[in-house]
Short mmCIF file of C-alpha atoms in Angstrom, two decimals:
data_model
loop_
_atom_site.label_atom_id
_atom_site.label_comp_id
_atom_site.label_asym_id
_atom_site.label_seq_id
_atom_site.Cartn_x
_atom_site.Cartn_y
_atom_site.Cartn_z
CA MET A 1 0.00 0.00 0.00
CA PHE A 2 1.19 3.52 -0.79
CA TYR A 3 0.88 6.21 1.86
CA TRP A 4 0.98 9.85 0.81
CA GLY A 5 3.93 11.91 1.88
CA ILE A 6 6.02 8.81 2.68
CA LYS A 7 9.37 8.19 1.05
CA MET A 8 9.44 4.87 -0.74
CA GLU A 9 12.78 3.46 0.37
CA SER A 10 14.61 0.75 -1.52
CA ILE A 11 13.42 -2.06 0.76
CA LEU A 12 9.78 -1.24 -0.04
CA ALA A 13 10.53 -0.76 -3.72
CA ASN A 14 12.23 -4.17 -3.85
CA PHE A 15 9.35 -5.80 -1.95
CA THR A 16 6.89 -4.34 -4.47
CA MET A 17 8.92 -5.61 -7.40
CA ALA A 18 8.86 -9.11 -5.97
CA LEU A 19 5.08 -9.17 -5.82
CA VAL A 20 4.14 -8.03 -9.33
CA SER A 21 4.14 -10.02 -12.55
CA ASP A 22 6.38 -9.34 -15.52
CA ASP A 23 3.70 -7.47 -17.49
CA VAL A 24 3.22 -4.84 -14.78
CA LYS A 25 5.17 -1.60 -15.09
CA VAL A 26 7.31 -0.95 -12.02
CA ILE A 27 8.48 2.57 -11.20
CA ASP A 28 11.33 2.90 -8.73
CA ALA A 29 10.41 5.67 -6.29
CA THR A 30 13.37 5.17 -3.98
CA GLY A 31 14.13 8.37 -2.08
CA LYS A 32 11.12 10.15 -3.51
CA PHE A 33 7.63 10.98 -2.31
CA VAL A 34 4.56 9.14 -3.59
CA MET A 35 1.39 11.15 -3.05
CA PRO A 36 -2.05 11.86 -4.51
CA GLY A 37 -2.21 13.87 -7.71
CA GLY A 38 -2.96 17.55 -7.32
CA ILE A 39 -6.45 18.99 -7.68
CA ASP A 40 -6.70 22.58 -8.90
CA PRO A 41 -9.98 24.09 -7.64
CA HIS A 42 -9.85 27.21 -9.81
CA THR A 43 -9.26 27.34 -13.58
CA HIS A 44 -10.66 29.03 -16.66
CA LEU A 45 -10.07 27.02 -19.85
CA ALA A 46 -11.59 28.04 -23.19
CA MET A 47 -13.29 30.94 -21.42
CA GLU A 48 -14.73 33.82 -23.44
CA PHE A 49 -13.81 37.00 -21.62
CA MET A 50 -13.20 40.68 -22.44
CA GLY A 51 -13.80 40.20 -26.15
CA THR A 52 -11.50 37.22 -26.61
CA GLU A 53 -10.99 33.64 -25.39
CA THR A 54 -8.33 32.15 -23.15
CA ILE A 55 -5.53 30.61 -25.17
CA ASP A 56 -5.56 27.31 -23.26
CA ASP A 57 -8.44 24.95 -24.00
CA PHE A 58 -9.47 21.72 -22.30
CA PHE A 59 -6.62 19.83 -23.97
CA SER A 60 -3.66 22.19 -23.78
CA GLY A 61 -4.46 23.41 -20.28
CA GLN A 62 -4.96 19.90 -18.98
CA ALA A 63 -1.78 18.64 -20.65
CA ALA A 64 0.11 21.41 -18.87
CA ALA A 65 -1.55 20.42 -15.60
CA LEU A 66 -0.51 16.78 -15.94
CA ALA A 67 3.09 17.80 -16.67
CA GLY A 68 3.00 19.67 -13.37
CA GLY A 69 1.47 16.92 -11.24
CA THR A 70 -2.17 18.04 -11.23
CA THR A 71 -4.53 15.21 -12.15
CA MET A 72 -7.91 16.97 -11.81
CA HIS A 73 -9.18 20.53 -12.03
CA ILE A 74 -12.49 22.29 -11.52
CA ASP A 75 -13.41 24.88 -14.15
CA PHE A 76 -16.03 27.61 -14.11
CA VAL A 77 -19.04 27.42 -16.41
CA ILE A 78 -20.20 30.87 -17.52
CA PRO A 79 -23.91 31.11 -18.38
CA VAL A 80 -24.85 31.85 -21.98
CA ASN A 81 -27.31 34.74 -22.14
CA ASP A 82 -27.80 34.19 -18.38
CA SER A 83 -28.90 30.58 -19.02
CA LEU A 84 -27.22 28.01 -16.78
CA ILE A 85 -28.27 25.08 -18.94
CA ALA A 86 -27.05 26.68 -22.16
CA GLY A 87 -23.78 27.56 -20.48
CA LEU A 88 -23.28 24.01 -19.27
CA GLU A 89 -24.02 22.57 -22.71
CA THR A 90 -21.43 24.92 -24.20
CA TYR A 91 -18.78 23.81 -21.71
CA GLU A 92 -19.65 20.14 -22.14
CA GLU A 93 -18.85 20.58 -25.82
CA LYS A 94 -15.57 22.38 -25.04
CA ALA A 95 -14.55 19.61 -22.66
CA LYS A 96 -14.88 16.78 -25.18
CA LYS A 97 -11.15 17.10 -25.92
CA SER A 98 -10.19 16.66 -22.25
CA CYS A 99 -7.20 14.47 -21.44
CA MET A 100 -7.66 14.41 -17.66
CA ASP A 101 -10.47 14.40 -15.13
CA TYR A 102 -12.37 17.61 -14.46
CA GLY A 103 -15.39 19.02 -12.69
CA PHE A 104 -17.39 22.22 -12.97
CA HIS A 105 -18.44 25.16 -10.83
CA MET A 106 -21.30 27.31 -12.16
CA ALA A 107 -21.33 31.11 -12.23
CA ILE A 108 -24.55 32.99 -11.45
CA THR A 109 -25.05 36.31 -13.24
CA LYS A 110 -28.75 36.95 -12.58
CA PHE A 111 -31.49 35.49 -10.39
CA ASP A 112 -35.12 34.73 -11.16
CA ASP A 113 -37.48 31.75 -11.02
CA ILE A 114 -35.86 30.17 -14.08
CA VAL A 115 -32.36 30.45 -12.64
CA SER A 116 -33.59 29.08 -9.30
CA ARG A 117 -35.14 26.08 -11.06
CA ASP A 118 -32.04 25.49 -13.16
CA MET A 119 -29.79 25.64 -10.09
CA GLU A 120 -31.70 22.64 -8.74
CA ILE A 121 -31.26 20.77 -12.02
CA ILE A 122 -27.55 21.62 -12.07
CA VAL A 123 -27.06 20.23 -8.55
CA LYS A 124 -29.35 17.19 -8.61
CA GLU A 125 -28.85 16.03 -12.21
CA LYS A 126 -25.58 17.50 -13.48
CA GLY A 127 -23.17 16.91 -10.62
CA ILE A 128 -22.23 20.51 -9.86
CA ASN A 129 -22.21 21.47 -6.18
CA SER A 130 -20.92 25.05 -6.20
CA PHE A 131 -22.02 28.42 -7.58
CA LYS A 132 -19.85 31.48 -8.02
CA PHE A 133 -20.94 35.08 -7.61
CA PHE A 134 -18.80 37.89 -9.02
CA LEU A 135 -18.84 41.04 -6.91
CA ALA A 136 -16.59 42.66 -9.55
CA TYR A 137 -16.70 43.29 -13.33
CA LYS A 138 -19.43 45.90 -13.33
CA GLY A 139 -21.58 45.76 -16.44
CA SER A 140 -20.81 42.13 -17.25
CA LEU A 141 -20.53 39.44 -14.57
CA MET A 142 -21.10 41.51 -11.43
CA VAL A 143 -24.06 40.85 -9.11
CA ASN A 144 -25.53 43.20 -6.52
CA ASP A 145 -26.26 42.41 -2.87
CA GLU A 146 -29.90 41.55 -3.52
CA LEU A 147 -28.95 38.94 -6.09
CA LEU A 148 -26.16 37.63 -3.85
CA LEU A 149 -28.60 37.16 -0.97
CA GLU A 150 -31.07 35.28 -3.16
CA GLY A 151 -28.23 33.14 -4.46
CA LEU A 152 -26.92 32.39 -1.00
CA LYS A 153 -30.36 31.27 0.16
CA ARG A 154 -30.79 29.02 -2.86
CA CYS A 155 -27.32 27.53 -2.42
CA LYS A 156 -28.15 26.70 1.19
CA SER A 157 -31.41 24.97 0.28
CA LEU A 158 -29.61 22.83 -2.31
CA GLY A 159 -26.54 22.02 -0.22
CA ALA A 160 -24.35 23.80 -2.76
CA LEU A 161 -21.29 25.82 -1.83
CA ALA A 162 -21.49 29.56 -2.54
CA MET A 163 -18.27 31.06 -3.91
CA VAL A 164 -17.41 34.75 -4.33
CA HIS A 165 -14.95 36.80 -6.34
CA ALA A 166 -14.61 39.50 -3.71
CA GLU A 167 -13.89 43.00 -4.99
CA ASN A 168 -16.18 46.01 -4.76
CA GLY A 169 -17.06 46.40 -8.44
CA ASP A 170 -18.64 49.85 -8.08
CA ALA A 171 -15.56 51.20 -6.32
CA VAL A 172 -13.24 49.52 -8.84
CA PHE A 173 -15.15 51.30 -11.63
CA GLU A 174 -14.60 54.58 -9.81
CA GLY A 175 -10.92 53.75 -9.33
CA GLN A 176 -10.51 53.06 -13.03
CA LYS A 177 -12.01 56.44 -13.92
CA ARG A 178 -9.68 58.08 -11.42
CA MET A 179 -6.58 56.52 -13.01
CA ILE A 180 -7.63 57.59 -16.49
CA GLN A 181 -8.19 61.15 -15.25
CA LEU A 182 -4.66 61.08 -13.82
CA GLY A 183 -3.26 60.00 -17.18
CA ILE A 184 -2.33 56.51 -15.99
CA PHE A 185 -3.13 54.16 -18.88
CA GLY A 186 -0.55 51.38 -18.42
CA PRO A 187 -0.76 48.04 -16.55
CA GLU A 188 0.16 49.70 -13.26
CA GLY A 189 -3.21 51.48 -13.45
CA HIS A 190 -4.91 48.11 -13.08
CA ALA A 191 -3.47 47.54 -9.61
CA LEU A 192 -3.85 51.17 -8.55
CA SER A 193 -7.53 51.20 -9.50
CA ARG A 194 -8.44 48.22 -7.32
CA PRO A 195 -6.41 48.47 -4.07
CA PRO A 196 -6.52 45.87 -1.26
CA VAL A 197 -9.14 47.82 0.70
CA LEU A 198 -11.70 47.07 -2.03
CA GLU A 199 -10.96 43.35 -1.79
CA GLY A 200 -11.20 43.52 1.98
CA GLU A 201 -14.53 45.36 1.89
CA ALA A 202 -16.14 42.89 -0.52
CA THR A 203 -14.78 39.92 1.42
CA ALA A 204 -16.21 41.30 4.67
CA ARG A 205 -19.57 42.03 3.03
CA ALA A 206 -19.86 38.57 1.49
CA ILE A 207 -18.88 36.93 4.78
CA ARG A 208 -21.47 38.90 6.70
CA LEU A 209 -24.23 38.16 4.21
CA ALA A 210 -23.34 34.45 4.25
CA GLY A 211 -23.46 34.60 8.04
CA PHE A 212 -26.85 36.30 7.89
CA VAL A 213 -28.16 33.44 5.73
CA ASN A 214 -26.12 30.88 7.72
CA THR A 215 -24.56 29.11 4.77
CA PRO A 216 -20.92 28.17 4.08
CA LEU A 217 -18.86 30.52 1.92
CA TYR A 218 -15.80 29.95 -0.26
CA VAL A 219 -13.70 33.04 -1.10
CA VAL A 220 -11.74 32.50 -4.30
CA HIS A 221 -8.27 33.91 -5.08
CA VAL A 222 -7.54 35.64 -1.76
CA MET A 223 -4.82 38.11 -2.77
CA SER A 224 -4.44 40.56 0.11
CA ILE A 225 -3.86 40.89 3.83
CA ASP A 226 -7.13 42.82 3.97
CA ALA A 227 -9.19 39.89 2.66
CA MET A 228 -7.22 37.30 4.61
CA GLU A 229 -7.82 39.10 7.90
CA GLU A 230 -11.57 39.17 7.30
CA ILE A 231 -11.51 35.41 6.71
CA ALA A 232 -9.41 34.88 9.84
CA LYS A 233 -11.85 36.89 11.93
CA ALA A 234 -14.85 35.00 10.59
CA ARG A 235 -13.29 31.58 11.10
CA LYS A 236 -12.25 32.50 14.65
CA SER A 237 -15.88 33.32 15.40
CA GLY A 238 -16.93 29.89 14.15
CA GLN A 239 -18.28 30.87 10.74
CA ARG A 240 -17.77 28.35 7.95
CA VAL A 241 -15.59 30.27 5.51
CA VAL A 242 -13.02 28.76 3.16
CA GLY A 243 -10.16 30.92 1.89
CA GLU A 244 -8.38 30.01 -1.35
CA PRO A 245 -5.07 31.74 -2.14
CA VAL A 246 -3.65 31.23 -5.62
CA VAL A 247 -0.03 30.61 -6.53
CA SER A 248 0.53 34.05 -8.04
CA GLY A 249 -0.57 35.73 -4.82
CA LEU A 250 1.64 33.46 -2.73
CA VAL A 251 4.90 33.88 -4.63
CA LEU A 252 4.79 37.15 -6.62
CA ASP A 253 4.59 40.85 -5.85
CA ASP A 254 3.30 43.67 -8.03
CA SER A 255 6.68 45.03 -9.16
CA GLY A 256 6.29 43.47 -12.60
CA LEU A 257 3.32 45.72 -13.34
CA TRP A 258 5.69 48.71 -13.36
CA ASP A 259 8.06 47.15 -15.91
CA SER A 260 8.89 49.54 -18.73
CA ASP A 261 8.12 46.86 -21.33
CA PHE A 262 4.37 46.58 -21.92
CA THR A 263 4.45 42.88 -22.85
CA THR A 264 6.22 42.06 -19.62
CA ALA A 265 4.04 44.29 -17.46
CA SER A 266 0.72 43.25 -19.01
CA LYS A 267 1.28 39.55 -18.43
CA TYR A 268 0.86 40.19 -14.68
CA VAL A 269 -2.61 41.75 -15.02
CA MET A 270 -5.20 39.70 -13.14
CA SER A 271 -8.06 40.39 -10.73
CA PRO A 272 -7.80 40.85 -7.85
CA PRO A 273 -4.34 42.19 -8.66
CA ILE A 274 -1.03 40.76 -7.54
CA ARG A 275 -0.25 42.85 -4.47
CA ALA A 276 2.73 44.79 -3.16
CA SER A 277 5.52 42.92 -1.41
CA GLY A 278 4.44 41.77 2.03
CA HIS A 279 1.03 40.47 1.06
CA ASP A 280 2.67 37.34 -0.38
CA LYS A 281 4.45 36.51 2.88
CA ALA A 282 1.30 37.15 4.90
CA LEU A 283 -0.69 34.79 2.68
CA GLN A 284 2.00 32.14 3.07
CA GLY A 285 1.72 32.50 6.83
CA ALA A 286 -2.07 32.22 6.67
CA LEU A 287 -1.78 29.05 4.60
CA SER A 288 0.69 27.54 7.06
CA ASN A 289 -1.46 28.27 10.12
CA GLY A 290 -4.76 27.12 8.61
CA VAL A 291 -6.49 30.47 8.08
CA LEU A 292 -6.42 29.65 4.35
CA GLN A 293 -7.21 26.08 3.39
CA LEU A 294 -6.17 25.13 -0.15
CA VAL A 295 -4.24 26.50 -3.13
CA GLY A 296 -5.65 27.17 -6.60
CA THR A 297 -4.25 28.94 -9.65
CA ASP A 298 -6.96 30.97 -11.39
CA HIS A 299 -5.23 29.75 -14.55
CA CYS A 300 -6.73 32.09 -17.15
CA VAL A 301 -4.17 32.79 -19.85
CA PHE A 302 -4.02 35.16 -22.78
CA ASN A 303 -1.02 35.55 -25.07
CA SER A 304 0.90 38.77 -25.61
CA THR A 305 -1.16 39.64 -28.69
CA GLN A 306 -4.38 39.40 -26.68
CA LYS A 307 -2.89 41.36 -23.77
CA ALA A 308 -1.93 44.09 -26.26
CA PHE A 309 -5.64 44.87 -26.73
CA GLY A 310 -5.09 47.20 -23.80
CA ILE A 311 -1.80 48.77 -24.81
CA ASP A 312 -3.37 52.24 -24.59
CA ASP A 313 -5.87 51.49 -21.82
CA PHE A 314 -5.29 49.04 -18.96
CA ARG A 315 -9.05 48.48 -18.71
CA LYS A 316 -8.90 46.55 -22.00
CA ILE A 317 -6.09 44.17 -20.99
CA PRO A 318 -7.61 40.68 -20.62
CA ASN A 319 -7.25 39.67 -16.98
CA GLY A 320 -5.45 36.45 -16.12
CA VAL A 321 -2.18 34.65 -15.47
CA ASN A 322 -0.87 31.08 -15.78
CA GLY A 323 -0.24 28.57 -13.00
CA ILE A 324 -1.87 25.20 -13.72
CA GLU A 325 1.48 23.60 -14.57
CA GLU A 326 3.57 25.46 -12.00
CA ARG A 327 1.38 25.16 -8.89
CA MET A 328 2.64 21.89 -7.42
CA HIS A 329 6.29 22.84 -7.87
CA LEU A 330 5.97 26.36 -6.52
CA VAL A 331 3.94 25.37 -3.47
CA TRP A 332 6.53 22.70 -2.62
CA ASP A 333 9.47 25.06 -3.06
CA THR A 334 7.81 28.04 -1.33
CA MET A 335 6.08 26.27 1.52
CA VAL A 336 7.76 22.89 2.15
CA GLU A 337 11.38 23.67 1.32
CA SER A 338 11.14 26.76 3.52
CA GLY A 339 9.77 24.70 6.40
CA GLN A 340 6.46 26.56 6.56
CA ILE A 341 4.32 23.44 6.08
CA SER A 342 4.85 19.72 6.41
CA ILE A 343 4.69 17.20 3.60
CA THR A 344 1.33 16.02 4.91
CA ASP A 345 0.05 19.60 4.83
CA TYR A 346 1.36 19.92 1.28
CA VAL A 347 -0.87 17.02 0.24
CA ARG A 348 -3.77 18.61 2.09
CA VAL A 349 -3.52 22.06 0.50
CA THR A 350 -2.84 20.81 -3.03
CA SER A 351 -5.22 17.85 -3.15
CA THR A 352 -7.04 16.35 -0.18
CA GLU A 353 -8.81 19.45 1.15
CA CYS A 354 -10.13 20.28 -2.30
CA ALA A 355 -11.50 16.74 -2.62
CA ARG A 356 -13.19 17.07 0.78
CA ILE A 357 -14.67 20.51 0.12
CA PHE A 358 -16.13 19.45 -3.21
CA ASN A 359 -17.31 16.11 -1.84
CA ILE A 360 -15.25 13.72 -3.97
CA TYR A 361 -13.00 12.35 -1.23
CA PRO A 362 -11.71 9.61 -1.09
CA ARG A 363 -12.28 8.94 -4.78
CA LYS A 364 -9.89 11.85 -5.31
CA GLY A 365 -7.24 13.24 -2.99
CA ALA A 366 -6.21 9.87 -1.58
CA ILE A 367 -4.24 6.75 -2.40
CA ILE A 368 -6.33 3.93 -1.00
CA ALA A 369 -8.22 0.93 -2.31
CA GLY A 370 -11.11 2.20 -4.44
CA SER A 371 -9.67 5.63 -5.22
CA ASP A 372 -8.92 6.68 -8.80
CA ALA A 373 -5.16 5.94 -8.77
CA ASP A 374 -4.22 9.57 -9.38
CA ILE A 375 -0.62 9.50 -8.17
CA ILE A 376 2.50 11.61 -8.48
CA ILE A 377 6.11 10.88 -7.67
CA LEU A 378 7.94 13.97 -6.47
CA ASN A 379 11.72 14.12 -6.16
CA PRO A 380 12.60 16.57 -3.38
CA ASN A 381 16.22 16.71 -4.51
CA SER A 382 15.51 17.50 -8.15
CA SER A 383 15.45 21.11 -9.34
CA PHE A 384 13.10 22.87 -11.71
CA GLU A 385 13.30 26.04 -13.79
CA ILE A 386 10.24 27.74 -15.26
CA ASN A 387 10.19 29.48 -18.63
CA ALA A 388 7.81 30.06 -21.52
CA ARG A 389 10.03 28.10 -23.93
CA SER A 390 9.54 24.80 -22.14
CA HIS A 391 6.12 25.06 -20.50
CA HIS A 392 3.15 23.23 -22.01
CA SER A 393 0.63 26.07 -21.98
CA ARG A 394 -0.06 27.71 -25.34
CA THR A 395 0.68 31.18 -24.01
CA ASP A 396 3.94 32.82 -25.09
CA THR A 397 4.68 34.36 -21.68
CA ASN A 398 4.97 33.08 -18.13
CA VAL A 399 4.59 35.15 -14.96
CA TYR A 400 7.10 32.87 -13.20
CA GLU A 401 9.71 33.24 -15.95
CA GLY A 402 13.20 32.25 -14.78
CA ARG A 403 12.10 31.04 -11.36
CA ARG A 404 14.09 28.09 -10.04
CA GLY A 405 13.47 25.83 -7.09
CA LYS A 406 13.64 22.36 -5.60
CA GLY A 407 11.04 19.64 -5.72
CA LYS A 408 10.10 18.29 -9.13
CA VAL A 409 7.22 16.04 -10.14
CA GLU A 410 8.94 13.32 -12.14
CA VAL A 411 5.98 11.00 -12.75
CA THR A 412 2.26 11.67 -13.05
CA ILE A 413 -0.22 8.80 -13.07
CA ALA A 414 -3.85 9.58 -13.90
CA ARG A 415 -6.39 6.87 -13.08
CA GLY A 416 -3.62 4.29 -13.32
CA ARG A 417 -2.13 5.54 -16.61
CA VAL A 418 1.38 6.98 -16.68
CA VAL A 419 0.89 10.31 -18.46
CA TRP A 420 4.11 12.15 -17.51
CA GLU A 421 7.51 10.48 -17.20
CA ASN A 422 11.04 11.33 -18.26
CA ASN A 423 9.85 14.84 -19.15
CA GLU A 424 7.48 13.39 -21.73
CA LEU A 425 3.72 13.73 -21.93
CA LYS A 426 1.58 10.78 -23.00
CA VAL A 427 -1.89 12.24 -23.33
CA VAL A 428 -4.82 11.53 -25.61
CA PRO A 429 -7.69 13.97 -26.32
CA GLY A 430 -10.99 12.65 -25.04
CA SER A 431 -9.48 10.41 -22.35
CA GLY A 432 -10.50 12.68 -19.47
CA LYS A 433 -13.66 12.05 -17.48
CA TYR A 434 -16.21 14.42 -16.01
CA ILE A 435 -16.39 13.98 -12.25
CA GLU A 436 -19.79 14.58 -10.69
CA MET A 437 -19.66 16.25 -7.28
CA PRO A 438 -22.60 15.66 -4.90
CA PRO A 439 -24.08 18.39 -2.65
CA PHE A 440 -23.99 18.77 1.13
CA ASN A 441 -20.27 18.54 1.84
CA TYR A 442 -18.93 18.43 5.39
CA LEU A 443 -19.30 22.21 5.78
CA PHE A 444 -23.08 21.77 5.90
CA SER A 445 -22.95 19.44 8.89
CA GLY A 446 -24.92 20.94 11.76
CA ILE A 447 -26.40 23.83 9.77
CA ASP A 448 -29.95 22.67 10.54
CA LYS A 449 -29.21 22.54 14.27
CA ALA A 450 -27.72 26.03 14.17
CA ASP A 451 -30.83 27.32 12.40
CA ALA A 452 -33.09 25.69 14.98
CA SER A 453 -31.03 27.15 17.82
CA TYR A 454 -31.28 30.61 16.25
CA LEU A 455 -35.05 30.36 15.88
CA SER A 456 -35.50 29.21 19.46
CA SER A 457 -33.42 32.13 20.72
CA LEU A 458 -35.60 34.80 19.14
CA ASN A 459 -38.36 34.77 21.76
CA ALA A 460 -40.64 35.94 18.98
CA PRO A 461 -43.25 36.51 17.81
CA VAL A 462 -44.56 37.97 21.05
CA LYS A 463 -48.26 37.32 21.64
CA ARG A 464 -49.99 40.61 22.38
CA SER A 465 -53.58 41.34 23.05
CA LYS A 466 -55.14 43.98 20.91
CA SER A 467 -56.17 46.93 23.01
CA THR A 468 -59.41 48.71 22.33
CA THR A 469 -60.05 52.34 22.89
#
């Protein structure tokens, strides 16, 4: 039996070899770590956004993921003309070329009786157990507080996890106008127009509204101290809030946005923005002490030609950075090599916790009898170097260009098939499977009791006699 985070020493490797027949492939993992494949909870493949479409589709993005030790990802379905069903059908077609397992979240951009009905269909018949609400992108994806409240209530009734992109979209719009008035048109204007305080405000508001409804909340791409502190405060009070940092926020600072070369600077544009130095270290600390629970990427890539749409106006630069291939390596080097987290915690934040939150554990996120045999072999003594020339994404830039570190995934096994070995990919379009994710994950445990306790504490309605005069 394999145990995650355990070095497979030569005695165990030799014992394994003695037990298998000649037609079974044996991989010597002596001195290396055998652990569950990574699960990326936050990606955008083949996404239509800001007048263009992400350069990585469900084949190229997944191939890159497998080369980096990620064996499943969860992508976001965007409704088509506000229709959830039409949006899902569109993404089902896009995903036919998949070469690894995947699941879906669903975005909500409006709310009415039709959307409410379709949310139930999505959960009960389509295997999606999470809905995302954008508090940013005014005029396109953004929802107001009324819609968010309705969505939170519906999520609770269905046992689906509510997710938020937390930035104050109205204030961001004001910030963008302010930068233009100041003559700031370059990529640095993107970060200046949406400072950390706007992420903190939206995070606090979403947390409080989720608390008002008494339903779990998942905050995607936590990028700032401001947002992290709101999550810490809520969790300390007992509220069920999940915080997801992404690799770019953990390992980068915003200095690249001030680069004199537009192509270089624009590749760092994402939302919420990569923050000033100091936020990265604080997020690392929050991940190590459990304030933040799992690591995603928000892999949403556009090439330099697409980024150049905004060469004269930062508001037109398509938002997004890479990370699906780099995540496992960078988290190991940044968090494990530095001693901030243990190897067991590494497995938790890159795989197991995601499987638990989205209710697919132990099928995913584990190496036990009955699981899907998604396995990686990581060599802690092997080094990696990241650059756009050798990565497997279709984009021509990389926000981690030139970064080196220790801890390399040398073998990736997806559902028992070796798909990455000796720096070679062995992937076939259409071999990936859609993973249905059932509702009512562990975060919903005890919600009914909490509601009953709240109702019994009200001492209302008070029975009053009607006075007559």
